[in-house]
Each structure stands twice: as structure tokens, then as C-alpha cells.
């Protein structure tokens, strides 16, 4: 490989990752929100150049919501908590909002009994993956009230994904109001338990039934609800094992790795199945020659270690266009940055660095975070025919557990916090 | 950027593209078929390591096909040829084959009246893009017979995509027989014209209604038919303009760029819309620091030029894991390699090389090829704020036209050729 080519390679990655660099330079957590804002706007190579501008006039409106309740014979028996699993049962109602350019845009939102969708077999969502989704949870609090956790962040991310996918945008506050009404109607489905919740899945799909590979002129936004318990089936301590395979790549500069679109998931099934056969729960997606950790598909990744100054440090890879900007990720960074006894940083983490820290006994914890998984400790990383055992669950007062307890305390109303929004 | 990092970068791309290199070394066209076979197997970084092994016992079977014909009142009026467009109208019947692990695998194929699909709103195809498709055409020949063009290649590619997506495989010959029956039933929909055809769209989607990101336990294979005319709406000479934007990436090593899955298309909508606003029909997808041409999304790309030996040469980028292995692409390479007056090669083509050849007057033609577009001349490439005008349509006896005429002669039965398979 000639020298010219290697120089070109470096230049190319430089160009494609200039934002990765600029995000790295912002190490002060006080600037975290600003960073995420900027990562989502002008710096983001793979995203839109500006925040999506929502014109409220053209969004659907909660005030137009029409409700058709299920008949008594349509109501389903609620499963036992032990049977829940993740996303196997659904509630009695759903929300649907049609979009039709032909009919002037967004139509009136409607809540109907839960039912199958009737889709034209040429719908673009089924051929060209013109589809995106979100994941939120409704929590039954200690006070019996139901709360959502920072739903406005999900709405913002959903609109960014819509813009990236040629799907119509909308006013996030209006969708939150519609979802609130849906949850109120199905509120008996919100588990009376702190080990299970009601998972909320907003989905937006292109329904135009033509074969052109272009923006669809019709779409359907629908929201379904599923009572869920733990995402992973694991050993007693809840710790998972992940598999880091340098040969598989989840996302690429110029792609959609930072948007919650279906296309990020289908191509991962095969690699995940291979990892499962080796006994791991998930794939740890690496990127680049230095094998930088990016994310785990169903969760963002965090590391706790003793840094070169001898301090305890919490780190996660910076948002660089390849990583989903998780709501739990962001909340963890914001919460932990207020703790006196922990340094908190977004920084590049390579597999070499991870192994080196582990070999020196300075790697304390590795864990994942996301709406579905909450905070999940990682005890093992399969990598290049060996296993890197991480002492996450043998720490005396682990950071991951403190974070999980803090998040759950907010979500289940043990403490009052602006992140939690009471909806019923 | 430190030197260590740049060396690592080169090494990484080396590792990820070792097969790209090995494919490049095979320049003899006599070895083309072998190359494509090997590209689809052990050399392909992003694909399976072996050919999919189809166990005929577990496939569905044409012998089990059940037919429920549309009632006379359900039959639709056939549109005029001038109204056809591409993929806007559909015939009276469709083929459906359900797969259910629970019920023992593939179920009996059935032909039914064309109708909407009833899908559970949690179907994995709608959330995680667990979906793939194929594109074929049925041609009404000069002898009034109906032909398919190398359908076994589409079946092979469809099975490779299924394997990559965690979807069930099947015996391609059985599906060809079922599709043949479907076309026979709707044979009056095959246009009596050599400017239009019946487009055949086999689609395979994951239907299991659960939120786990894993192989679906149920799936639906369906086939719909659409009478179509030209794919592009263009100027008089049929030439298109394409837009090469180095900032956007369609596929990457370790991804699914060489499989016909939905995930390759959704993320391209935004870039294609931007190109359209600038007056181009499609995006020319580049890759890497040298800006190698890969493909155009709806077609593979070919170049005709005067090579360094003064010969006329037809070139297309080698299958390197980032490029869809087109049936038309393969047929063109096989056909043209038998012509005495043309050197035919798979070789890396960079934007610099393309511009340099054009500046020297040695670039003769640029064209795209695919089932939908047949062979489409390219007259202009938008690139870095300038337009590269290519004299494709002003050649006296252009290669693209000879190839198009040869393909159409085979497809419409003007000549007998093993590529064409009479089905009715």
C-alpha cells in the first residue's frame, strides 16, 4: 500500500471525524449539554446541519385526539409479573396518527383498541427500511402515581431521526400529550412493582405503496405499550457478558449510527446471534484501527477506573456520530458530574486502554446504560479468543449501583426530581 | 494526529479490505464467475463464510401451492402504458409464504387476491428493519412468450441476504416455480411492449411481534407484481446526472452493502433528496480516502475509456463487500468479455482517475446497469461544486447501447440465449 494512500486515509478519517475531535476537546462536564446540542447540530457529520425546525401549525394536535375504547370482550388478561419478559405482551389500546401529503399532512390522532396494522405490501417501510422508533418507560411510583422520564429528549431524538429518514416531523409536546392520554387509558397495565414497568414504543414508518427509493408521501406514527421486566436474562448478580469482535462494524462516519432508525439493528442480528452462541448477551461495537469502544446496541457503555492522577473516574465514549445519544447516558453524565468523589469525562476508550487498565488492577467497573436495560453491570468482555474479566460486581460500593439506585429513585418517585414527569 | 494512529489506520483498512485486494488481483474475466462465487463466500468480509446450505426438506414446495383466485369484481382495470411509471400499479394476485418456527418452519405457499398485509404493530420488520427484497422482471417476448432473466441468481442473492438477516432460507427453485405460477395467473398484466415490463418484487420480512433484537421466529415471504415503464424520468436521450458527495457513505467494511436488505436504502433517502434538489437523479456512492466509486444505489456503475495501451476498455469496480452483486452487472461482464474489440476489467476507479481520463479526452462513456434501470447512460457527474460532463451519449457506436440492445434482445426473445427462461 503506497504512502500516498496512507496519507490520504488519515486525511479522510480526519475530515470525517473532525467533530469527533471537537467533541473530545470539550472535556468539562459543565459544558455537557452544550456539547450534546452541538453534536446534534453543526458538528455532526452524519446528521442534519441544524436543529429541526418544528412548525407547530403543521404538527398533529392532542386537542384533535379521538378515542375509541375497546369493548369489554376485547380486554385482555394481564400476565403475571414473572411471565413478562421484554416486549412480549401488549396493552388493550394503541395510538395511531396518519400522515398524508395528499391530504395536507398530519391527520387527527386516534386511540383505538390494540389491533393489527393493515399495510399495503408495497409500503416503503417494508422494502427500504423507512422506519424509526423510540423507547421510553412509564413507572408506577411509590406514591402510586405514574411518571415518564425526560420524554422531551425522546421526542427530540425522534424528530432528528425523522428528518434523517425523509419522514415528517411533528411537535414533540403534542405527541407527549397523546401518549399521556394513551397511558392514562391503559394505566392498569403499568405494573405495581419496582422491578417492572410499562415500556412505551413510539414508531414512525413510511407507508407510501410505491417502489421509488425516495421520501414517502404517506406515513404512520403509532405508539404501543408493553409491560416489561428485566431486558437481560442473567445470572444472580444481573451482570452480563459482551463480545467485542473487531471484524464487525455497527456504524460509520456519514451513516446513521446516531439516529434511532431500524437500519441500525437488522444488520446486527447475525453478529449478535454469533455472540450468543459463545455465551455472551450482546455485542460491544468497536470502531477504527485503535478499536475504540462505541456502544453495545441496546445500551451505551461506561467505565469506572483509577486515572493517572489516582482519582476514581467515570468515562464514556463521546458522541461522535457513531453512537446513539442515550437519554440514560446523558442523565448519568449529568447526575454523576455533581458527585464530589468522582471525575466524570467523555473520552475515547480503546480496547488496548481497557485491557491495560484491567491488567494493572485499575479498571473497577464496566456497565451499560439505556432505557430498556437501566444500568447493567458487565462482568466479562470476550475479545480475540480470550475473556477479559472485569471486577464490576465485586466492588464494595460500585458506581453502577449508585447510579442505578439514583435513577430508579427518580423514576419511581422516591425523590422529587425535574427529570420525572407525573402523568397520572 | 500522532503517527502511531495513522499507521494503525492503514493496518485497519488493510485488514478490513484484504479481500478487496484479493478480488482486485483476479483480473481475468475468464475467472469472473469464480470470483463472484468466492466474493460471496470466503473472501467476503461482510458476508457469510460459506455458501448457504439449503436443505430441500425444510423449504416450502411449489407442489403444496394453494391458489385462491380473485373474484371478477376484484379485478382491476389495467393502466395505460404511458401512466405506468415505476412501481405504482399492482396486479390482481400475490404470493404469500408464511414461516413459523413454532409450526415447524415454512408453511404452504398460497396465491391470493392482492390485498393489504395484516401485521402485528410489534413485528420486527417495522422496528429493526429485519427485511430484504429482490427485483426481477418478466418480459413479453416478440413471440408473445413470457421470459424471466436468470432468476436463479436472484434466488441465490435472496438466500444470502436471508442468512445475513437472521431470516429463514429456502430452495430458490421452489420459489421460482411459485413465482412462475403467479405470473401465469396474472399474465395479461405483462405489458405487450418492449418499453415496459412486469416487475417482480419478492420480499421477506420478520413478523415476530416482540421487542428483542434477535432472529425472528416467524416471517413472511411475499411476492407482488407491478407493470412498469422506465425507472428514470429523463431528457430525450435517456441520460441521467448523478451526484458524488464524498461526505456521505452508503456501506462500509463489516456492513451489509453487498446484500439486498432494506437497511441499505432508508439511510440514503436524505442524500438522494439533496442530490435531487441540485438536479441529479441519483447519488454516486464513494468510499475511502481515494474516493473510490462503488455503486449508485439503484444500479452498478460502468466506465468505458481508452486505456494506457490505447485499447477501449470497459471497467466496473470489483465486488468488495460494499457493492451489490448485480445480475445485470454480472451479465454485462460475461457478455462483453466475449467481444473482440473491448478489454473488460473489474478494477478500482477513483474520482481522480475518472476526472483525469475525462480531462485527457480518454473517458468515453459512463453508465449504470441494473434490473430496474436496464442500462442507463450517465451524462454528468456533480462533484465538489463542479460538473464533470461525460460524452457518453455523443459516441458514434457506444458500448452502453450495444449492451442494452444485447440484453433486451435476450430478454424479449429476439435471440435464444440460456440467460432467458420461458415461463409462459
Short mmCIF file of C-alpha atoms in Angstrom, two decimals, chain A:
data_model
loop_
_atom_site.label_atom_id
_atom_site.label_comp_id
_atom_site.label_asym_id
_atom_site.label_seq_id
_atom_site.Cartn_x
_atom_site.Cartn_y
_atom_site.Cartn_z
CA UNK A 1 0.00 0.00 0.00
CA UNK A 2 1.76 3.18 -1.19
CA UNK A 3 2.49 6.06 1.14
CA UNK A 4 0.20 8.40 -0.75
CA UNK A 5 -2.66 6.17 0.13
CA UNK A 6 -1.89 6.09 3.83
CA UNK A 7 -1.66 9.89 3.96
CA UNK A 8 -4.98 10.06 2.18
CA UNK A 9 -6.52 7.66 4.63
CA UNK A 10 -5.54 9.75 7.58
CA UNK A 11 -6.83 12.90 5.91
CA UNK A 12 -10.08 11.20 5.09
CA UNK A 13 -10.73 9.98 8.62
CA UNK A 14 -9.71 13.43 9.82
CA UNK A 15 -12.34 15.04 7.63
CA UNK A 16 -14.98 12.56 8.59
CA UNK A 17 -14.21 12.74 12.26
CA UNK A 18 -13.42 16.42 12.70
CA UNK A 19 -16.37 16.60 15.02
CA UNK A 20 -15.24 13.61 16.96
CA UNK A 21 -12.11 15.65 17.64
CA UNK A 22 -14.02 18.77 18.53
CA UNK A 23 -16.26 16.90 20.92
CA UNK A 24 -13.20 15.35 22.54
CA UNK A 25 -11.76 18.76 23.23
CA UNK A 26 -14.81 19.70 25.33
CA UNK A 27 -13.95 17.77 28.45
CA UNK A 28 -15.70 19.93 31.00
CA UNK A 29 -18.93 18.35 32.09
CA UNK A 30 -20.37 21.77 32.78
CA UNK A 31 -20.46 22.06 29.01
CA UNK A 32 -22.07 18.69 28.50
CA UNK A 33 -25.47 19.91 27.46
CA UNK A 34 -23.96 22.42 25.10
CA UNK A 35 -21.80 19.64 23.63
CA UNK A 36 -24.70 17.34 23.04
CA UNK A 37 -26.61 20.19 21.46
CA UNK A 38 -23.71 20.95 19.19
CA UNK A 39 -23.10 17.28 18.47
CA UNK A 40 -26.67 17.13 17.25
CA UNK A 41 -26.27 20.18 15.06
CA UNK A 42 -23.40 21.72 13.14
CA UNK A 43 -20.68 19.35 14.28
CA UNK A 44 -22.43 16.14 13.50
CA UNK A 45 -21.11 14.66 10.28
CA UNK A 46 -23.92 12.20 9.86
CA UNK A 47 -26.78 14.35 11.00
CA UNK A 48 -28.63 17.43 9.89
CA UNK A 49 -26.77 20.71 9.91
CA UNK A 50 -29.31 22.49 12.07
CA UNK A 51 -31.84 21.61 14.72
CA UNK A 52 -35.06 20.52 13.07
CA UNK A 53 -37.40 23.43 12.94
CA UNK A 54 -40.83 22.35 14.01
CA UNK A 55 -43.64 24.48 12.75
CA UNK A 56 -46.39 23.83 15.30
CA UNK A 57 -49.05 24.74 12.74
CA UNK A 58 -48.28 21.65 10.69
CA UNK A 59 -48.00 19.16 13.55
CA UNK A 60 -50.90 17.00 14.65
CA UNK A 61 -52.50 18.20 17.88
CA UNK A 62 -53.54 16.48 21.08
CA UNK A 63 -56.71 18.60 21.05
CA UNK A 64 -57.83 16.68 17.94
CA UNK A 65 -57.34 13.28 19.59
CA UNK A 66 -60.20 10.86 19.04
CA UNK A 67 -60.65 7.89 21.34
CA UNK A 68 -62.36 4.62 20.53
CA UNK A 69 -62.23 2.35 23.56
CA UNK A 70 -62.02 -1.42 23.41
CA UNK A 71 -65.23 -3.27 24.13
CA UNK A 72 -65.20 -5.26 27.37
CA UNK A 73 -64.82 -8.54 25.49
CA UNK A 74 -61.68 -7.16 23.79
CA UNK A 75 -59.85 -6.53 27.05
CA UNK A 76 -57.02 -8.95 27.68
CA UNK A 77 -55.97 -10.71 30.84
CA UNK A 78 -52.88 -9.14 32.32
CA UNK A 79 -49.95 -11.56 32.54
CA UNK A 80 -48.21 -12.36 35.81
CA UNK A 81 -45.14 -10.28 36.56
CA UNK A 82 -42.86 -13.34 36.31
CA UNK A 83 -44.01 -14.04 32.75
CA UNK A 84 -43.47 -10.56 31.39
CA UNK A 85 -40.05 -10.82 29.77
CA UNK A 86 -39.32 -7.88 27.47
CA UNK A 87 -41.82 -6.78 24.83
CA UNK A 88 -43.92 -9.93 24.60
CA UNK A 89 -47.26 -8.62 25.90
CA UNK A 90 -49.15 -5.53 24.78
CA UNK A 91 -51.91 -3.44 26.33
CA UNK A 92 -55.51 -3.00 25.22
CA UNK A 93 -55.11 0.22 23.22
CA UNK A 94 -52.75 1.94 20.84
CA UNK A 95 -52.24 5.40 19.36
CA UNK A 96 -52.22 5.99 15.60
CA UNK A 97 -51.52 9.18 13.69
CA UNK A 98 -51.60 9.08 9.90
CA UNK A 99 -49.64 11.44 7.69
CA UNK A 100 -50.66 12.08 4.09
CA UNK A 101 -49.07 14.76 1.96
CA UNK A 102 -52.04 14.41 -0.36
CA UNK A 103 -54.50 15.18 2.46
CA UNK A 104 -52.49 18.13 3.74
CA UNK A 105 -50.12 16.45 6.18
CA UNK A 106 -50.74 15.08 9.67
CA UNK A 107 -54.24 13.76 10.33
CA UNK A 108 -56.10 13.62 13.65
CA UNK A 109 -54.52 11.38 16.31
CA UNK A 110 -56.65 8.42 17.32
CA UNK A 111 -56.57 5.95 20.16
CA UNK A 112 -58.09 2.61 19.18
CA UNK A 113 -58.23 -0.90 20.55
CA UNK A 114 -54.90 -2.66 20.03
CA UNK A 115 -55.08 -4.24 16.60
CA UNK A 116 -53.01 -5.36 13.65
CA UNK A 117 -51.90 -2.77 11.13
CA UNK A 118 -53.26 -3.08 7.61
CA UNK A 119 -50.35 -2.23 5.33
CA UNK A 120 -50.10 -2.21 1.56
CA UNK A 121 -47.49 -4.85 0.66
CA UNK A 122 -45.51 -2.21 -1.26
CA UNK A 123 -45.28 0.13 1.76
CA UNK A 124 -41.78 1.63 1.73
CA UNK A 125 -41.28 0.70 5.40
CA UNK A 126 -41.23 -2.99 4.40
CA UNK A 127 -38.77 -2.66 1.49
CA UNK A 128 -36.45 0.27 2.16
CA UNK A 129 -36.44 0.36 5.98
CA UNK A 130 -38.00 3.81 6.06
CA UNK A 131 -38.77 3.46 9.75
CA UNK A 132 -37.64 4.69 13.14
CA UNK A 133 -38.62 4.18 16.75
CA UNK A 134 -38.18 5.39 20.30
CA UNK A 135 -38.12 3.67 23.66
CA UNK A 136 -39.48 5.18 26.88
CA UNK A 137 -40.92 3.81 30.10
CA UNK A 138 -43.86 4.69 32.33
CA UNK A 139 -43.08 3.99 36.00
CA UNK A 140 -45.60 3.26 38.79
CA UNK A 141 -44.22 5.31 41.68
CA UNK A 142 -44.08 4.60 45.39
CA UNK A 143 -46.99 7.08 45.64
CA UNK A 144 -48.99 5.09 43.04
CA UNK A 145 -48.54 7.94 40.55
CA UNK A 146 -47.28 7.23 37.04
CA UNK A 147 -44.21 9.04 35.73
CA UNK A 148 -42.35 9.45 32.45
CA UNK A 149 -38.59 10.10 32.43
CA UNK A 150 -37.45 13.09 30.32
CA UNK A 151 -39.83 12.29 27.44
CA UNK A 152 -38.94 15.56 25.70
CA UNK A 153 -35.49 14.12 24.94
CA UNK A 154 -37.06 11.12 23.20
CA UNK A 155 -39.24 13.46 21.15
CA UNK A 156 -36.23 15.49 20.09
CA UNK A 157 -34.29 12.41 19.06
CA UNK A 158 -37.33 11.04 17.22
CA UNK A 159 -37.63 14.24 15.19
CA UNK A 160 -33.93 14.11 14.31
CA UNK A 161 -34.40 10.53 13.12
CA UNK A 162 -37.45 11.55 11.10
CA UNK A 163 -35.51 14.32 9.41
CA UNK A 164 -32.69 11.91 8.57
CA UNK A 165 -35.16 9.39 7.13
CA UNK A 166 -37.31 11.61 4.92
CA UNK A 167 -40.23 11.15 7.33
CA UNK A 168 -42.42 14.00 8.60
CA UNK A 169 -41.56 15.82 11.82
CA UNK A 170 -44.02 16.93 14.49
CA UNK A 171 -44.35 18.83 17.74
CA UNK A 172 -42.92 16.59 20.46
CA UNK A 173 -45.07 18.15 23.19
CA UNK A 174 -48.20 17.21 21.26
CA UNK A 175 -47.05 13.60 20.99
CA UNK A 176 -46.23 13.51 24.73
CA UNK A 177 -49.80 14.66 25.46
CA UNK A 178 -51.25 11.95 23.21
CA UNK A 179 -49.02 9.29 24.78
CA UNK A 180 -50.01 10.51 28.23
CA UNK A 181 -53.66 10.01 27.35
CA UNK A 182 -52.93 6.52 26.00
CA UNK A 183 -51.13 5.55 29.21
CA UNK A 184 -53.94 7.00 31.32
CA UNK A 185 -56.43 4.81 29.46
CA UNK A 186 -54.27 1.70 29.91
CA UNK A 187 -52.97 2.73 33.35
CA UNK A 188 -53.84 -0.58 34.98
CA UNK A 189 -51.17 -2.08 32.73
CA UNK A 190 -48.44 -0.07 34.46
CA UNK A 191 -47.05 -2.74 36.84
CA UNK A 192 -47.43 -2.15 40.57
CA UNK A 193 -43.82 -3.07 41.09
CA UNK A 194 -40.35 -1.58 41.05
CA UNK A 195 -38.90 -4.46 39.06
CA UNK A 196 -41.19 -3.98 36.09
CA UNK A 197 -42.52 -1.05 34.07
CA UNK A 198 -44.63 -0.18 31.08
CA UNK A 199 -42.39 0.18 28.04
CA UNK A 200 -43.61 2.78 25.53
CA UNK A 201 -42.68 2.28 21.88
CA UNK A 202 -43.41 5.18 19.50
CA UNK A 203 -42.76 4.11 15.90
CA UNK A 204 -42.84 6.06 12.64
CA UNK A 205 -42.97 4.21 9.31
CA UNK A 206 -43.25 5.22 5.65
CA UNK A 207 -46.45 3.73 4.21
CA UNK A 208 -46.48 5.05 0.64
CA UNK A 209 -47.01 1.96 -1.55
CA UNK A 210 -44.61 2.65 -4.44
CA UNK A 211 -41.16 1.31 -5.38
CA UNK A 212 -39.29 4.60 -5.79
CA UNK A 213 -36.46 4.95 -3.27
CA UNK A 214 -37.46 8.39 -2.03
CA UNK A 215 -39.25 10.30 0.73
CA UNK A 216 -42.64 8.69 1.32
CA UNK A 217 -45.72 10.84 0.80
CA UNK A 218 -47.62 8.95 3.47
CA UNK A 219 -46.58 7.71 6.88
CA UNK A 220 -47.95 6.28 10.10
CA UNK A 221 -46.87 7.17 13.61
CA UNK A 222 -48.08 4.61 16.11
CA UNK A 223 -47.43 4.00 19.79
CA UNK A 224 -47.80 0.66 21.54
CA UNK A 225 -47.31 -0.20 25.20
CA UNK A 226 -45.77 -3.33 26.69
CA UNK A 227 -45.44 -4.28 30.38
CA UNK A 228 -41.84 -5.46 30.81
CA UNK A 229 -39.46 -6.81 33.39
CA UNK A 230 -35.68 -7.15 33.01
CA UNK A 231 -34.22 -6.86 29.50
CA UNK A 232 -31.50 -9.46 30.03
CA UNK A 233 -31.87 -12.92 31.44
CA UNK A 234 -28.74 -13.18 33.52
CA UNK A 235 -27.03 -14.77 36.48
CA UNK A 236 -27.94 -13.84 40.03
CA UNK A 237 -25.92 -10.61 40.18
CA UNK A 238 -27.53 -9.31 36.96
CA UNK A 239 -24.15 -8.98 35.24
CA UNK A 240 -23.83 -9.61 31.51
CA UNK A 241 -21.06 -10.68 29.21
CA UNK A 242 -20.40 -8.79 25.96
CA UNK A 243 -18.45 -9.80 22.89
CA UNK A 244 -16.09 -7.38 21.12
CA UNK A 245 -15.42 -8.53 17.55
CA UNK A 246 -13.17 -6.14 15.61
CA UNK A 247 -14.41 -7.66 12.31
CA UNK A 248 -17.96 -6.37 12.61
CA UNK A 249 -18.96 -2.73 12.39
CA UNK A 250 -22.24 -1.20 13.52
CA UNK A 251 -21.96 2.35 12.18
CA UNK A 252 -19.69 4.51 10.07
CA UNK A 253 -18.96 8.23 9.62
CA UNK A 254 -21.55 9.51 7.16
CA UNK A 255 -24.09 6.92 8.29
CA UNK A 256 -26.98 6.81 10.76
CA UNK A 257 -25.34 5.37 13.89
CA UNK A 258 -26.53 8.31 16.00
CA UNK A 259 -30.17 8.04 14.93
CA UNK A 260 -32.66 5.52 16.31
CA UNK A 261 -33.63 4.01 12.94
CA UNK A 262 -34.40 0.39 12.09
CA UNK A 263 -31.39 0.21 9.76
CA UNK A 264 -29.02 0.20 12.74
CA UNK A 265 -30.49 -3.03 14.08
CA UNK A 266 -31.27 -5.50 11.27
CA UNK A 267 -27.61 -5.78 10.21
CA UNK A 268 -26.58 -6.63 13.82
CA UNK A 269 -28.75 -9.74 14.22
CA UNK A 270 -26.22 -12.14 12.74
CA UNK A 271 -23.29 -10.87 14.83
CA UNK A 272 -25.44 -10.89 17.96
CA UNK A 273 -26.51 -14.47 17.28
CA UNK A 274 -22.83 -15.48 16.89
CA UNK A 275 -22.02 -13.76 20.20
CA UNK A 276 -24.95 -15.54 21.88
CA UNK A 277 -23.64 -18.91 20.71
CA UNK A 278 -20.39 -18.09 22.51
CA UNK A 279 -22.33 -17.31 25.68
CA UNK A 280 -22.46 -13.50 25.51
CA UNK A 281 -25.59 -11.37 25.84
CA UNK A 282 -24.60 -8.58 23.45
CA UNK A 283 -22.01 -7.29 21.01
CA UNK A 284 -19.67 -4.49 22.02
CA UNK A 285 -19.26 -2.50 18.80
CA UNK A 286 -15.73 -1.30 18.12
CA UNK A 287 -14.58 1.18 15.51
CA UNK A 288 -11.36 2.08 13.77
CA UNK A 289 -7.76 0.89 13.86
CA UNK A 290 -7.44 1.60 17.60
CA UNK A 291 -10.59 -0.41 18.28
CA UNK A 292 -12.41 2.35 20.04
CA UNK A 293 -15.40 1.27 22.09
CA UNK A 294 -18.59 2.83 20.71
CA UNK A 295 -21.73 1.27 22.19
CA UNK A 296 -23.47 -2.05 22.78
CA UNK A 297 -26.54 -1.73 20.54
CA UNK A 298 -29.11 -1.91 23.33
CA UNK A 299 -27.08 0.33 25.65
CA UNK A 300 -24.29 2.92 25.91
CA UNK A 301 -21.10 1.84 27.68
CA UNK A 302 -19.42 3.29 30.78
CA UNK A 303 -16.15 2.52 32.52
CA UNK A 304 -15.01 3.32 36.08
CA UNK A 305 -11.27 3.27 36.73
CA UNK A 306 -8.39 4.80 38.66
CA UNK A 307 -7.00 7.53 36.43
CA UNK A 308 -3.39 8.65 36.12
CA UNK A 309 -3.94 11.12 38.97
CA UNK A 310 -5.11 8.34 41.25
CA UNK A 311 -8.73 9.55 41.17
CA UNK A 312 -11.78 7.42 40.54
CA UNK A 313 -13.06 8.34 37.07
CA UNK A 314 -16.31 7.57 35.21
CA UNK A 315 -15.88 7.64 31.43
CA UNK A 316 -17.98 7.00 28.36
CA UNK A 317 -17.10 7.48 24.69
CA UNK A 318 -18.00 10.93 23.31
CA UNK A 319 -20.89 11.34 20.86
CA UNK A 320 -19.08 11.19 17.55
CA UNK A 321 -21.83 10.38 15.08
CA UNK A 322 -21.43 6.61 15.57
CA UNK A 323 -23.12 6.38 18.97
CA UNK A 324 -26.75 6.66 19.92
CA UNK A 325 -27.20 9.71 22.20
CA UNK A 326 -28.92 7.83 25.03
CA UNK A 327 -31.26 9.59 27.44
CA UNK A 328 -29.95 7.41 30.27
CA UNK A 329 -26.36 8.11 29.14
CA UNK A 330 -26.95 11.84 29.29
CA UNK A 331 -28.71 11.61 32.65
CA UNK A 332 -25.85 9.59 34.14
CA UNK A 333 -23.28 12.15 32.99
CA UNK A 334 -25.34 14.99 34.39
CA UNK A 335 -26.04 13.30 37.73
CA UNK A 336 -22.55 11.91 38.33
CA UNK A 337 -20.87 15.20 37.50
CA UNK A 338 -22.44 16.58 40.69
CA UNK A 339 -20.78 13.94 42.84
CA UNK A 340 -17.66 15.16 44.64
CA UNK A 341 -15.84 11.82 44.77
CA UNK A 342 -15.82 11.04 41.05
CA UNK A 343 -14.20 12.56 37.98
CA UNK A 344 -16.60 12.34 35.03
CA UNK A 345 -15.41 12.51 31.44
CA UNK A 346 -16.37 11.74 27.90
CA UNK A 347 -13.25 10.31 26.35
CA UNK A 348 -12.10 7.86 23.73
CA UNK A 349 -11.70 4.37 25.19
CA UNK A 350 -9.73 1.82 23.19
CA UNK A 351 -9.55 -1.91 23.76
CA UNK A 352 -5.83 -1.56 24.49
CA UNK A 353 -6.54 1.02 27.16
CA UNK A 354 -9.28 -1.13 28.67
CA UNK A 355 -7.01 -4.18 28.84
CA UNK A 356 -4.08 -2.21 30.15
CA UNK A 357 -6.16 -0.71 32.97
CA UNK A 358 -7.58 -4.12 33.79
CA UNK A 359 -4.13 -5.73 33.83
CA UNK A 360 -2.91 -3.05 36.26
CA UNK A 361 -5.90 -3.59 38.53
CA UNK A 362 -7.11 -0.04 37.85
CA UNK A 363 -10.28 -0.99 35.96
CA UNK A 364 -13.04 -1.11 38.56
CA UNK A 365 -16.31 -1.31 36.68
CA UNK A 366 -17.78 -1.64 33.23
CA UNK A 367 -21.50 -1.19 32.71
CA UNK A 368 -24.15 -0.42 30.15
CA UNK A 369 -26.98 2.09 30.38
CA UNK A 370 -30.19 2.58 28.45
CA UNK A 371 -33.93 2.92 28.88
CA UNK A 372 -34.53 -0.80 28.39
CA UNK A 373 -31.58 -2.09 30.44
CA UNK A 374 -31.47 0.76 33.04
CA UNK A 375 -27.90 0.27 34.38
CA UNK A 376 -26.50 -3.20 33.77
CA UNK A 377 -23.10 -4.35 35.11
CA UNK A 378 -20.73 -6.06 32.70
CA UNK A 379 -18.57 -8.80 34.20
CA UNK A 380 -16.83 -10.10 31.10
CA UNK A 381 -15.69 -8.96 27.66
CA UNK A 382 -14.98 -11.65 25.08
CA UNK A 383 -12.21 -10.36 22.82
CA UNK A 384 -9.82 -12.04 20.37
CA UNK A 385 -10.21 -15.59 21.69
CA UNK A 386 -9.83 -14.55 25.31
CA UNK A 387 -12.05 -13.26 28.09
CA UNK A 388 -11.37 -10.02 29.90
CA UNK A 389 -12.86 -10.46 33.37
CA UNK A 390 -13.89 -7.14 34.87
CA UNK A 391 -14.41 -6.92 38.66
CA UNK A 392 -17.56 -4.80 38.31
CA UNK A 393 -19.70 -6.76 40.72
CA UNK A 394 -17.01 -7.26 43.37
CA UNK A 395 -16.51 -3.57 44.16
CA UNK A 396 -17.56 -2.60 47.72
CA UNK A 397 -19.71 0.43 46.75
CA UNK A 398 -19.89 0.30 42.99
CA UNK A 399 -20.70 3.40 40.95
CA UNK A 400 -23.05 1.47 38.72
CA UNK A 401 -25.28 0.54 41.64
CA UNK A 402 -25.31 4.08 42.99
CA UNK A 403 -26.30 5.35 39.56
CA UNK A 404 -28.97 2.71 39.14
CA UNK A 405 -30.40 3.44 42.57
CA UNK A 406 -30.39 7.18 41.86
CA UNK A 407 -32.17 6.74 38.54
CA UNK A 408 -34.73 4.31 39.97
CA UNK A 409 -35.35 6.64 42.94
CA UNK A 410 -36.20 9.43 40.49
CA UNK A 411 -38.21 7.19 38.17
CA UNK A 412 -40.26 5.57 40.94
CA UNK A 413 -40.85 8.83 42.81
CA UNK A 414 -38.76 8.18 45.92
CA UNK A 415 -37.31 11.61 45.36
CA UNK A 416 -38.69 14.63 43.57
CA UNK A 417 -36.61 15.49 40.54
CA UNK A 418 -37.21 17.56 37.40
CA UNK A 419 -36.32 14.54 35.21
CA UNK A 420 -39.53 12.80 36.26
CA UNK A 421 -42.87 13.98 34.92
CA UNK A 422 -46.04 12.84 36.67
CA UNK A 423 -48.68 11.97 34.09
CA UNK A 424 -51.34 10.14 36.07
#
